Amino acid sequence: MNDNIRNTAEEEAAIPVREPERQYYYIEKAKRYFEQMCEAAGRPLTFCVTTFGCQMNARDSEKLTGILERIGYREEPEEEKADFVIYNTCTVRENANQRVYGRLGQLGRIKKKNPHMMIALCGCMMQEPEVVEKLKKSYRFIDLIFGTHNIYKFAELLAMRMESGRTVIDIWKDTDKIVEDLPSERKYAFKSGVNIMFGCNNFCSYCIVPYVRGRERSREPEAIIREIERLTKDGVAEVMLLGQNVNSYGKTLEHPITFAELLRRIEKIDGLKRIRFMTSHPKDLSDELIEVMAQSEKICRHLHLPVQSGSTRILEKMNRRYTKEGYLALADRIKKAVPDISLTTDIIVGFPGETEEDFQETLDVVRKVRYDSAFTFIYSRRTGTPAAAMEDQIPEDVVKDRFNRLLSEVQDISAERCSRHTGTVQTVLAEAVNDHDDSLITGRLGNNLLVHFPGGASMIGKFFPVHLKECKGFYYLGEIVKE
Ligand code: 5AD
Ligand code: SF4
């Protein structure tokens, strides 16, 4: 542990050893420092959490926000104006790191003008030792650095920084701990992400996640149910169950249960209207899960099923542990059991050794499955992963050409898939006032498509029957059907 602060023996004895009590103790402590800081500044101090990367990070940021608001900080949406800026970083692709360094330089200049300003960095990038070395050397103005495994200690680390006035750096290599019942703030009143597991054991050869998020750990089903029950009492209608590989949920529990069984239990929660989940690994998707999806009233008709490549040869080098034929057969089984399902995917182009023939296999899968949408990525060589050391890295111009061809195929198919609902009436959850036109509301169908329709802010968080009048490629314009 950091030795920036030395407490008296008496103070030490008053600090709870158990979690989450320990963190609530430090929230109170940080609160007292925070009040002094506001007094010195002569104004209430503000914070801004900037999230990079996936929904897992978005959920972590809500936890950071919950703690900061308890301490007394007010949220400031504009980063440049905030007194405490926290970057929750992602490191899945190399350029994500470069973006963070660029923005940090800018923040450093702002900090010079604001003596009350603090900067914290956390998230996946901090689990890479080279990154922390670079930050220590070239970005000395950073106040607090912590990683993914000890994010639950945010209040404690922040209190340390406030007390010592010195940079606090605390990164753990791994953990088997899950701390429940910490404060958390939701970005939306009516929907929420819910972590069901952390980490990943799959070691796909291109992916840094298992190294920065550690081994797979599942939350106890009772803790998940309790959290969702609380959320629904608080007005949440939709939950997104989060994990790197939700299909292997529960395997490491003392009393193992399957993901399908967890879904059955969540389905029974009164007041909950919609259940989503991500991400599913094709190799672990069971027939039991397909059956539960087919029978469920609440599980959304949407499945994100990353294929990564259509070539069995490349899939093997990626360590994905399924074949092209196995994936296609799985997609067919799902479509048969849940005919109205939307399938979406992730695809990587330009993995080491990928030939034009391999790429054609990927296009073949895209044409056969007909994804409702697909996230397409250019392969990024992540230091520390097995694929980074593979021979035959593909030249940039070849990858770009393949990427453009894939994108155009994906977009044509997704426009066609989207248009199949034209003229139908669907249940839509109103999510926000439209960014460009405040006479419109933006809502989401169960299958994840967006629809804009006339309405006002008071409708947010409620469900409406909406007539889908016009398809605009990847979203709809619609109108509420009056009863
Ligand atoms: N390069 C490109 N894309 C990657 N992904 C993960 N690692 C890499 C990498 N090194 C993509 C995968 C994954 C998604 C979240 O990010 O497609 O499913
Ligand atoms: Fe990365 Fe593969 Fe784990 Fe997904 S399943 S997080 S791609 S290693």
Coordinates of C-alpha atoms and ligand atoms in Angstrom, one line a residue:
M1 CA 0.0 0.0 0.0
N2 CA 1.0 3.6 -0.5
D3 CA 2.9 5.1 2.4
N4 CA 2.0 8.7 1.6
I5 CA -0.1 9.0 4.7
R6 CA 0.7 8.0 8.3
N7 CA -2.2 7.8 10.6
T8 CA -2.0 7.7 14.4
A9 CA -2.6 4.3 16.0
E10 CA -6.0 5.6 17.2
E11 CA -7.0 6.7 13.8
E12 CA -5.9 3.4 12.3
A13 CA -8.0 1.5 14.7
A14 CA -11.1 3.4 13.7
I15 CA -10.8 2.4 10.0
P16 CA -13.1 -0.5 9.1
V17 CA -11.2 -3.5 7.6
R18 CA -14.3 -4.9 5.8
E19 CA -15.7 -3.7 2.5
P20 CA -17.8 -1.9 1.6
E21 CA -17.8 -0.3 5.1
R22 CA -14.1 0.8 4.6
Q23 CA -15.0 2.8 1.5
Y24 CA -18.0 4.5 3.2
Y25 CA -15.5 5.6 5.9
Y26 CA -13.2 7.1 3.3
I27 CA -16.1 8.8 1.6
E28 CA -16.8 10.7 4.9
K29 CA -13.1 11.5 5.2
A30 CA -12.9 12.8 1.6
K31 CA -16.0 14.8 2.3
R32 CA -14.2 16.8 5.0
Y33 CA -11.2 17.5 2.8
F34 CA -13.5 18.4 0.0
E35 CA -15.3 21.0 2.1
Q36 CA -12.0 22.6 3.0
M37 CA -11.0 22.6 -0.7
C38 CA -14.3 24.3 -1.7
E39 CA -13.7 26.9 1.0
A40 CA -10.2 27.6 -0.3
A41 CA -11.5 27.9 -3.8
G42 CA -14.5 30.1 -2.7
R43 CA -16.9 28.0 -4.9
P44 CA -18.3 24.5 -5.1
L45 CA -15.9 22.3 -7.0
T46 CA -16.9 20.2 -9.9
F47 CA -16.0 16.9 -11.6
C48 CA -16.1 15.4 -15.1
V49 CA -15.7 11.6 -15.8
T50 CA -14.7 11.0 -19.4
T51 CA -15.2 7.3 -20.5
F52 CA -13.4 5.6 -23.3
G53 CA -14.2 2.2 -24.6
C54 CA -16.9 -0.3 -23.8
Q55 CA -20.1 -0.5 -21.7
M56 CA -18.1 -2.1 -18.9
N57 CA -16.2 1.1 -18.6
A58 CA -19.4 3.2 -18.8
R59 CA -20.8 1.2 -15.8
D60 CA -17.5 1.7 -13.9
S61 CA -17.8 5.5 -14.6
E62 CA -21.2 5.5 -13.0
K63 CA -19.7 4.0 -9.9
L64 CA -17.0 6.7 -9.8
T65 CA -19.7 9.3 -10.3
G66 CA -21.7 7.9 -7.4
I67 CA -18.8 8.2 -5.0
L68 CA -17.9 11.8 -6.2
E69 CA -21.5 13.0 -5.7
R70 CA -21.5 11.5 -2.2
I71 CA -18.3 13.4 -1.4
G72 CA -20.1 16.6 -2.6
Y73 CA -18.7 17.2 -6.1
R74 CA -21.1 18.6 -8.7
E75 CA -21.0 17.2 -12.2
E76 CA -19.7 19.5 -14.9
P77 CA -20.4 18.1 -18.4
E78 CA -17.6 20.2 -20.0
E79 CA -14.2 18.7 -19.2
E80 CA -12.3 22.0 -19.7
K81 CA -14.4 23.6 -17.0
A82 CA -14.2 20.9 -14.4
D83 CA -12.0 21.0 -11.3
F84 CA -11.5 17.2 -11.1
V85 CA -11.2 15.3 -14.4
I86 CA -11.1 11.5 -14.4
Y87 CA -10.2 9.6 -17.6
N88 CA -11.6 6.0 -17.5
T89 CA -9.4 4.6 -20.2
C90 CA -9.6 1.8 -22.8
T91 CA -6.7 0.0 -24.3
V92 CA -8.3 -2.5 -26.8
R93 CA -6.8 -0.7 -29.8
E94 CA -3.5 1.1 -30.0
N95 CA -4.9 4.4 -31.2
A96 CA -7.1 4.6 -28.1
N97 CA -3.9 5.1 -26.0
Q98 CA -2.6 7.8 -28.4
R99 CA -5.9 9.7 -28.0
V100 CA -5.5 9.7 -24.2
Y101 CA -1.9 11.0 -24.4
G102 CA -3.0 13.8 -26.7
R103 CA -5.9 14.9 -24.5
L104 CA -3.8 14.7 -21.4
G105 CA -1.3 17.2 -22.8
Q106 CA -4.2 19.6 -23.3
L107 CA -5.5 19.0 -19.7
G108 CA -2.0 19.7 -18.3
R109 CA -2.2 23.2 -19.9
I110 CA -5.6 23.8 -18.4
K111 CA -4.4 22.6 -15.0
K112 CA -1.6 25.3 -15.0
K113 CA -4.3 27.9 -14.9
N114 CA -6.6 26.3 -12.3
P115 CA -4.8 25.8 -8.9
H116 CA -7.8 23.7 -7.6
M117 CA -7.7 21.2 -10.4
M118 CA -7.0 17.5 -10.0
I119 CA -6.6 14.8 -12.7
A120 CA -7.1 11.1 -12.2
L121 CA -6.6 8.2 -14.6
C122 CA -8.0 4.7 -14.3
G123 CA -9.2 1.8 -16.5
C124 CA -7.6 -0.8 -18.7
M125 CA -4.7 1.4 -20.0
M126 CA -3.4 1.7 -16.4
Q127 CA -2.9 -2.1 -16.2
E128 CA -0.1 -1.8 -18.7
P129 CA 3.2 -1.1 -16.8
E130 CA 4.7 0.8 -19.8
V131 CA 1.8 3.2 -19.7
V132 CA 2.2 4.0 -16.0
E133 CA 6.0 4.5 -16.5
K134 CA 5.3 6.9 -19.3
L135 CA 2.8 8.8 -17.2
K136 CA 5.1 9.0 -14.2
K137 CA 7.9 10.4 -16.4
S138 CA 6.2 12.7 -18.8
Y139 CA 2.9 13.6 -17.2
R140 CA 3.9 14.5 -13.7
F141 CA 0.9 16.7 -13.1
I142 CA -1.5 13.7 -12.7
D143 CA -2.8 13.4 -9.2
L144 CA -4.2 9.9 -9.0
I145 CA -3.6 6.7 -11.0
F146 CA -5.4 3.4 -10.2
G147 CA -6.3 0.3 -12.2
T148 CA -9.3 -2.0 -13.0
H149 CA -8.9 -4.4 -10.0
N150 CA -8.9 -1.8 -7.3
I151 CA -11.5 0.6 -8.7
Y152 CA -13.7 -0.1 -5.7
K153 CA -11.0 1.7 -3.6
F154 CA -11.5 5.0 -5.4
A155 CA -12.8 6.8 -2.3
E156 CA -9.8 5.6 -0.2
L157 CA -7.3 6.5 -2.8
L158 CA -8.8 9.9 -3.4
A159 CA -8.9 10.6 0.4
M160 CA -5.2 9.7 0.4
R161 CA -4.5 12.1 -2.4
M162 CA -6.4 14.9 -0.6
E163 CA -4.6 14.3 2.7
S164 CA -1.1 13.9 1.4
G165 CA -1.2 16.5 -1.5
R166 CA 1.0 14.0 -3.4
T167 CA 0.4 11.9 -6.4
V168 CA -1.1 8.5 -5.5
I169 CA -0.5 5.5 -7.7
D170 CA -2.0 2.1 -6.9
I171 CA -2.2 -0.7 -9.5
W172 CA -2.9 -4.3 -8.7
K173 CA -1.9 -7.2 -11.0
D174 CA -5.1 -9.2 -10.4
T175 CA -7.8 -9.8 -7.8
D176 CA -10.3 -12.5 -6.9
K177 CA -12.4 -10.0 -5.0
I178 CA -15.8 -8.5 -5.8
V179 CA -17.0 -5.7 -3.6
E180 CA -20.8 -5.3 -3.4
D181 CA -23.1 -2.4 -2.4
L182 CA -20.9 0.6 -3.2
P183 CA -22.7 3.8 -4.2
S184 CA -23.4 4.3 -7.9
E185 CA -25.1 6.9 -10.0
R186 CA -27.1 6.1 -13.1
K187 CA -26.7 8.1 -16.3
Y188 CA -30.3 7.2 -17.2
A189 CA -33.2 7.0 -14.7
F190 CA -34.9 4.2 -16.7
K191 CA -32.2 1.9 -17.8
S192 CA -29.0 0.6 -16.3
G193 CA -26.0 -1.7 -16.9
V194 CA -25.5 -4.5 -14.3
N195 CA -22.2 -6.3 -14.1
I196 CA -22.7 -10.0 -13.8
M197 CA -19.1 -11.0 -14.2
F198 CA -15.6 -9.5 -14.5
G199 CA -12.5 -10.5 -16.4
C200 CA -12.0 -13.0 -19.2
N201 CA -10.3 -16.4 -19.5
N202 CA -10.5 -16.8 -23.3
F203 CA -7.2 -15.3 -24.4
C204 CA -8.2 -14.6 -28.0
S205 CA -4.7 -14.0 -29.5
Y206 CA -5.3 -10.4 -30.6
C207 CA -6.9 -9.2 -27.4
I208 CA -5.5 -7.4 -24.4
V209 CA -8.6 -7.7 -22.2
P210 CA -7.6 -10.9 -20.3
Y211 CA -4.3 -9.2 -19.3
V212 CA -5.9 -5.9 -18.1
R213 CA -9.2 -7.2 -16.7
G214 CA -7.8 -10.4 -15.1
R215 CA -9.4 -13.8 -14.6
E216 CA -13.1 -14.5 -14.9
R217 CA -15.1 -13.9 -11.8
S218 CA -18.9 -14.1 -11.5
R219 CA -21.1 -12.2 -9.0
E220 CA -23.4 -14.3 -6.8
P221 CA -26.8 -14.6 -8.5
E222 CA -28.4 -13.3 -5.2
A223 CA -26.4 -10.1 -5.4
I224 CA -27.3 -9.6 -9.0
I225 CA -31.1 -10.2 -8.3
R226 CA -31.0 -7.8 -5.3
E227 CA -29.4 -5.1 -7.4
I228 CA -32.0 -5.4 -10.2
E229 CA -34.8 -5.5 -7.7
R230 CA -33.6 -2.3 -6.2
L231 CA -33.2 -0.7 -9.6
T232 CA -36.7 -1.6 -10.7
K233 CA -38.1 -0.2 -7.5
D234 CA -36.3 2.9 -8.4
G235 CA -37.9 3.1 -11.8
V236 CA -35.5 1.2 -14.1
A237 CA -37.4 -0.7 -16.8
E238 CA -34.5 -2.1 -18.8
V239 CA -31.2 -3.7 -17.7
M240 CA -28.1 -4.6 -19.7
L241 CA -26.3 -7.5 -18.1
L242 CA -22.6 -7.0 -18.7
G243 CA -19.7 -9.4 -19.0
Q244 CA -16.9 -10.1 -21.4
N245 CA -18.3 -13.5 -22.0
V246 CA -21.8 -13.8 -20.4
N247 CA -22.3 -17.3 -21.7
S248 CA -19.8 -18.7 -19.3
Y249 CA -21.4 -16.9 -16.3
G250 CA -21.6 -18.8 -13.1
K251 CA -19.0 -21.5 -13.9
T252 CA -16.6 -20.4 -11.2
L253 CA -19.2 -19.9 -8.4
E254 CA -19.1 -22.1 -5.3
H255 CA -22.6 -23.2 -6.4
P256 CA -22.4 -23.0 -10.2
I257 CA -25.4 -21.9 -12.2
T258 CA -25.8 -21.3 -15.9
F259 CA -26.4 -18.0 -17.6
A260 CA -29.7 -19.3 -18.9
E261 CA -30.7 -20.1 -15.3
L262 CA -29.7 -16.6 -14.2
L263 CA -31.9 -15.1 -17.0
R264 CA -34.9 -17.3 -15.8
R265 CA -34.5 -15.8 -12.3
I266 CA -34.2 -12.2 -13.6
E267 CA -37.2 -12.6 -15.8
K268 CA -39.3 -13.1 -12.7
I269 CA -38.5 -9.7 -11.2
D270 CA -41.7 -7.6 -11.1
G271 CA -41.6 -4.3 -12.8
L272 CA -38.6 -5.2 -15.0
K273 CA -39.7 -4.8 -18.7
R274 CA -36.6 -5.4 -20.8
I275 CA -33.5 -7.6 -20.4
R276 CA -30.4 -7.2 -22.6
F277 CA -27.0 -8.7 -22.3
M278 CA -23.5 -8.6 -23.8
T279 CA -21.1 -10.0 -24.9
S280 CA -21.8 -13.6 -26.0
H281 CA -18.9 -15.8 -27.1
P282 CA -20.2 -18.2 -29.8
K283 CA -18.2 -21.2 -28.3
D284 CA -20.2 -21.0 -25.0
L285 CA -23.7 -20.2 -26.3
S286 CA -25.9 -23.1 -25.1
D287 CA -29.1 -24.5 -26.5
E288 CA -30.5 -23.9 -23.0
L289 CA -29.9 -20.1 -23.6
I290 CA -31.6 -20.2 -27.0
E291 CA -34.6 -21.9 -25.4
V292 CA -34.8 -19.3 -22.6
M293 CA -34.6 -16.5 -25.2
A294 CA -37.3 -18.1 -27.3
Q295 CA -39.7 -18.4 -24.3
S296 CA -38.9 -15.1 -22.6
E297 CA -41.3 -12.2 -22.6
K298 CA -38.6 -9.8 -21.4
I299 CA -35.3 -10.7 -23.1
C300 CA -34.9 -8.4 -26.1
R301 CA -34.9 -9.9 -29.6
H302 CA -31.3 -8.9 -30.1
L303 CA -28.1 -10.9 -29.8
H304 CA -24.6 -9.6 -30.2
L305 CA -22.5 -12.5 -31.4
P306 CA -19.0 -11.5 -32.4
V307 CA -17.7 -13.6 -35.3
Q308 CA -14.3 -11.8 -35.7
S309 CA -13.5 -13.7 -38.9
G310 CA -15.2 -16.0 -41.3
S311 CA -12.1 -18.1 -42.0
T312 CA -11.7 -21.2 -39.9
R313 CA -7.9 -21.0 -40.5
I314 CA -7.8 -17.4 -39.0
L315 CA -10.3 -18.3 -36.3
E316 CA -7.9 -20.9 -35.1
K317 CA -5.0 -18.5 -35.1
M318 CA -7.2 -16.1 -33.2
N319 CA -7.9 -18.9 -30.6
R320 CA -11.6 -18.5 -31.0
R321 CA -12.3 -22.2 -30.7
Y322 CA -15.1 -22.4 -33.3
T323 CA -15.2 -22.9 -37.0
K324 CA -17.0 -21.0 -39.8
E325 CA -19.4 -23.9 -40.2
G326 CA -20.0 -24.1 -36.4
Y327 CA -20.8 -20.4 -36.2
L328 CA -23.1 -20.5 -39.2
A329 CA -25.0 -23.5 -37.8
L330 CA -25.3 -21.7 -34.4
A331 CA -26.7 -18.5 -36.2
D332 CA -29.2 -20.7 -38.0
R333 CA -30.3 -22.4 -34.8
I334 CA -30.9 -19.0 -33.1
K335 CA -32.8 -17.7 -36.1
K336 CA -35.1 -20.7 -36.2
A337 CA -35.8 -20.6 -32.5
V338 CA -36.3 -16.8 -32.4
P339 CA -37.4 -15.8 -35.9
D340 CA -37.6 -12.0 -35.2
I341 CA -34.1 -11.8 -33.7
S342 CA -31.6 -9.1 -34.7
L343 CA -28.1 -10.4 -34.9
T344 CA -25.1 -8.1 -34.6
T345 CA -21.4 -8.8 -34.6
D346 CA -17.8 -7.6 -34.3
I347 CA -15.4 -8.3 -37.2
I348 CA -11.6 -7.7 -37.3
V349 CA -10.0 -7.2 -40.7
G350 CA -6.3 -7.7 -41.4
F351 CA -5.4 -10.2 -38.7
P352 CA -1.8 -11.5 -39.3
G353 CA -1.7 -13.9 -42.2
E354 CA -5.2 -13.1 -43.5
T355 CA -5.3 -13.7 -47.2
E356 CA -7.8 -12.5 -49.8
E357 CA -9.4 -16.0 -49.6
D358 CA -9.7 -15.7 -45.8
F359 CA -11.3 -12.3 -46.2
Q360 CA -13.7 -13.7 -48.8
E361 CA -14.8 -16.2 -46.2
T362 CA -15.6 -13.3 -43.8
L363 CA -17.7 -11.7 -46.6
D364 CA -19.4 -15.0 -47.1
V365 CA -20.4 -15.2 -43.4
V366 CA -21.7 -11.6 -43.5
R367 CA -23.8 -12.4 -46.6
K368 CA -25.1 -15.6 -45.1
V369 CA -26.0 -14.4 -41.6
R370 CA -27.2 -11.0 -42.8
Y371 CA -26.4 -9.0 -39.6
D372 CA -28.6 -6.2 -38.6
S373 CA -25.4 -4.3 -37.8
A374 CA -21.7 -5.0 -37.4
F375 CA -18.9 -3.2 -35.7
T376 CA -15.9 -3.5 -38.1
F377 CA -12.4 -3.1 -36.8
I378 CA -9.0 -2.8 -38.4
Y379 CA -6.7 -5.2 -36.6
S380 CA -4.5 -3.4 -34.1
R381 CA -1.2 -4.9 -33.0
R382 CA -1.4 -4.8 -29.2
T383 CA 1.9 -5.3 -27.6
G384 CA 1.8 -8.2 -25.1
T385 CA -0.7 -10.3 -27.1
P386 CA 0.4 -13.5 -29.0
A387 CA -0.8 -12.1 -32.3
A388 CA 1.5 -9.1 -32.0
A389 CA 4.5 -11.5 -32.4
M390 CA 3.0 -13.4 -35.3
E391 CA 4.7 -13.1 -38.7
D392 CA 2.9 -11.9 -41.7
Q393 CA 1.4 -8.6 -40.4
I394 CA -0.8 -7.3 -43.2
P395 CA 0.3 -4.0 -45.0
E396 CA -1.9 -1.0 -44.3
D397 CA -3.2 -0.4 -47.8
V398 CA -4.4 -4.0 -48.2
V399 CA -6.2 -3.9 -44.8
K400 CA -7.8 -0.5 -45.7
D401 CA -9.1 -1.9 -49.0
R402 CA -10.6 -4.9 -47.3
F403 CA -12.1 -2.8 -44.6
N404 CA -13.8 -0.6 -47.1
R405 CA -15.2 -3.5 -49.0
L406 CA -16.5 -5.1 -45.8
L407 CA -18.0 -1.9 -44.6
S408 CA -20.0 -1.3 -47.8
E409 CA -21.3 -4.9 -47.7
V410 CA -22.3 -4.6 -44.0
Q411 CA -24.0 -1.3 -44.6
D412 CA -26.1 -2.5 -47.6
I413 CA -27.2 -5.6 -45.6
S414 CA -28.0 -3.6 -42.5
A415 CA -30.1 -1.0 -44.5
E416 CA -32.1 -3.9 -46.0
R417 CA -32.5 -5.6 -42.6
C418 CA -33.6 -2.3 -41.0
S419 CA -36.3 -1.7 -43.7
R420 CA -38.1 -5.0 -43.0
H421 CA -40.1 -3.3 -40.2
T422 CA -41.5 -0.5 -42.3
G423 CA -45.2 0.0 -41.7
T424 CA -45.3 -2.1 -38.5
V425 CA -46.2 -0.9 -35.0
Q426 CA -43.6 -1.7 -32.4
T427 CA -43.2 -1.1 -28.6
V428 CA -40.6 1.7 -28.1
L429 CA -38.9 2.9 -25.0
A430 CA -38.6 6.7 -25.1
E431 CA -34.9 7.4 -24.2
A432 CA -34.1 11.1 -24.9
V433 CA -35.0 14.3 -26.6
N434 CA -33.5 14.2 -30.1
D435 CA -30.1 16.0 -30.3
H436 CA -30.9 17.9 -33.5
D437 CA -34.7 18.6 -33.2
D438 CA -36.3 19.1 -29.8
S439 CA -39.8 18.4 -31.1
L440 CA -38.7 14.7 -31.5
I441 CA -38.1 12.0 -29.0
T442 CA -35.5 9.2 -29.7
G443 CA -36.5 5.8 -28.6
R444 CA -35.3 2.2 -29.0
L445 CA -37.0 -0.9 -30.2
G446 CA -36.4 -4.2 -28.4
N447 CA -34.1 -5.2 -31.3
N448 CA -32.0 -2.1 -30.6
L449 CA -33.1 0.0 -33.6
L450 CA -33.6 3.7 -33.0
V451 CA -36.7 5.6 -33.9
H452 CA -37.4 9.3 -33.8
F453 CA -41.0 10.4 -33.3
P454 CA -42.8 13.6 -32.2
G455 CA -43.0 14.0 -28.5
G456 CA -41.7 15.8 -25.4
A457 CA -39.3 15.3 -22.5
S458 CA -42.1 14.1 -20.1
M459 CA -42.3 10.9 -22.2
I460 CA -38.7 9.7 -21.4
G461 CA -38.5 6.4 -19.7
K462 CA -42.0 5.2 -20.8
F463 CA -43.0 2.7 -23.5
F464 CA -45.2 3.7 -26.5
P465 CA -46.7 1.9 -29.5
V466 CA -45.0 3.6 -32.4
H467 CA -45.8 3.3 -36.1
L468 CA -42.5 2.9 -38.1
K469 CA -43.3 5.1 -41.1
E470 CA -40.0 5.6 -42.8
C471 CA -36.7 3.7 -42.7
K472 CA -33.6 5.9 -43.0
G473 CA -31.0 3.2 -43.4
F474 CA -30.2 2.4 -39.8
Y475 CA -33.0 4.2 -37.9
Y476 CA -36.7 5.1 -38.4
L477 CA -39.0 8.0 -38.4
G478 CA -42.3 7.2 -36.7
E479 CA -45.4 8.3 -34.9
I480 CA -47.1 7.2 -31.8
V481 CA -50.3 5.2 -32.4
K482 CA -53.2 6.7 -30.5
E483 CA -55.3 4.2 -28.7
Ligands
5AD1 N1 -7.6 -5.1 -32.9 C1 -8.8 -4.9 -33.5 N2 -9.9 -5.1 -32.9 C2 -9.9 -5.7 -31.7 N3 -10.9 -6.1 -30.8 C3 -10.3 -6.6 -29.7 N4 -8.9 -6.5 -29.8 C4 -8.7 -6.0 -31.0 C5 -7.5 -5.7 -31.7 N5 -6.3 -6.0 -31.2 C6 -12.3 -5.9 -31.1 C7 -13.0 -7.3 -31.2 C8 -13.8 -7.3 -30.0 C9 -14.2 -5.8 -29.9 C10 -14.7 -5.4 -28.5 O1 -12.9 -5.2 -30.1 O2 -13.7 -7.4 -32.4 O3 -15.0 -8.1 -30.1
SF4_2 FE1 -11.0 -10.4 -25.7 FE2 -11.8 -12.8 -26.6 FE3 -12.1 -12.2 -24.0 FE4 -13.6 -11.0 -25.8 S1 -13.6 -13.2 -25.4 S2 -12.6 -10.0 -24.1 S3 -12.2 -10.8 -27.6 S4 -10.2 -12.4 -25.1

